[in-house]
């Protein structure tokens, strides 16, 4: 197949804060398996303190840790409660820059994805793919205008933006204007 030798020569890094529930890779396991056949140097950035079942024999690279930030919230009826927001440590950026992947695949607009986007922009010749599952606002994604502007900027940095359905296509073209 033309281009196959070339595609096996560079590394592909998947960057997300999670790929399933707990220690499984169920969301992407079969996708990773198929891509590993095409890209021998595919690896998945994972949280360093978490262990994973790895029936797909993937190259799992501990690349970041999650940082929990306490947040006080209030319900619509005025009841206050404490929760946390978890973000990816900035060490991910340094590790991606050091690894110098040929392509970085990010998933939506998490802090991990944003750091992956910045790394792709900083690495000469690095490709960048963003995967977006349908319309994130249908799953509780923010509709704040500043958040939307940030998402537009991050999506426009990609070489490819991929979605899985018509709602996702509408979101990418109408909301993100990509």
Phi, psi and omega in degrees: 000129181300138178085351183294318179299318180297316184295336180276353184272343180241160183267152178237122181252124172268129184233116175201164177277348180192153182229019182167203178258126175057245186260012179255166180244033192302327183295325188235002186309307181291326176296314178300317181301313181294318180291327179298328177294328181272323183240096185299335183256034176283136174220159184240123177282126182231165178293132187292333182270000183253140174257151184232142165289139186226064181293347181270358180052051179274158172277097179266120183249116176296108189240350183199170170232158179269137179249125180265124177250122180291141181223131174266130181235168179223135177284170179300331180268011173094358179285132181264145176209158179256141177214194178216155172247130180255128178237161179275138180295147180295347178303335178304317180301311180299320181291324176292318179297320179293320182287333179052057179294156177280332178218137173245125178254120179248158182241111179057223193229042176284172176297326176298315180296320179296318177294323176296321178296315179297317179299315180300321179291329183277340183265115180303129177077005181281128175280156180221126178240133175247127175258129180232121179275109177051216178258108184302333181294338178286346178251017177099007177298148184295143173250011177302137185295328180286323176295317179298319177298318178296316179297320178300314181299312181297319180295324180288348178279344184281153172278329180221136172239123186240140175227178186247355182200179183296321177299319177295319178299315178299316180300313181295317184276322184268316181277311182275342179058044177260000000 
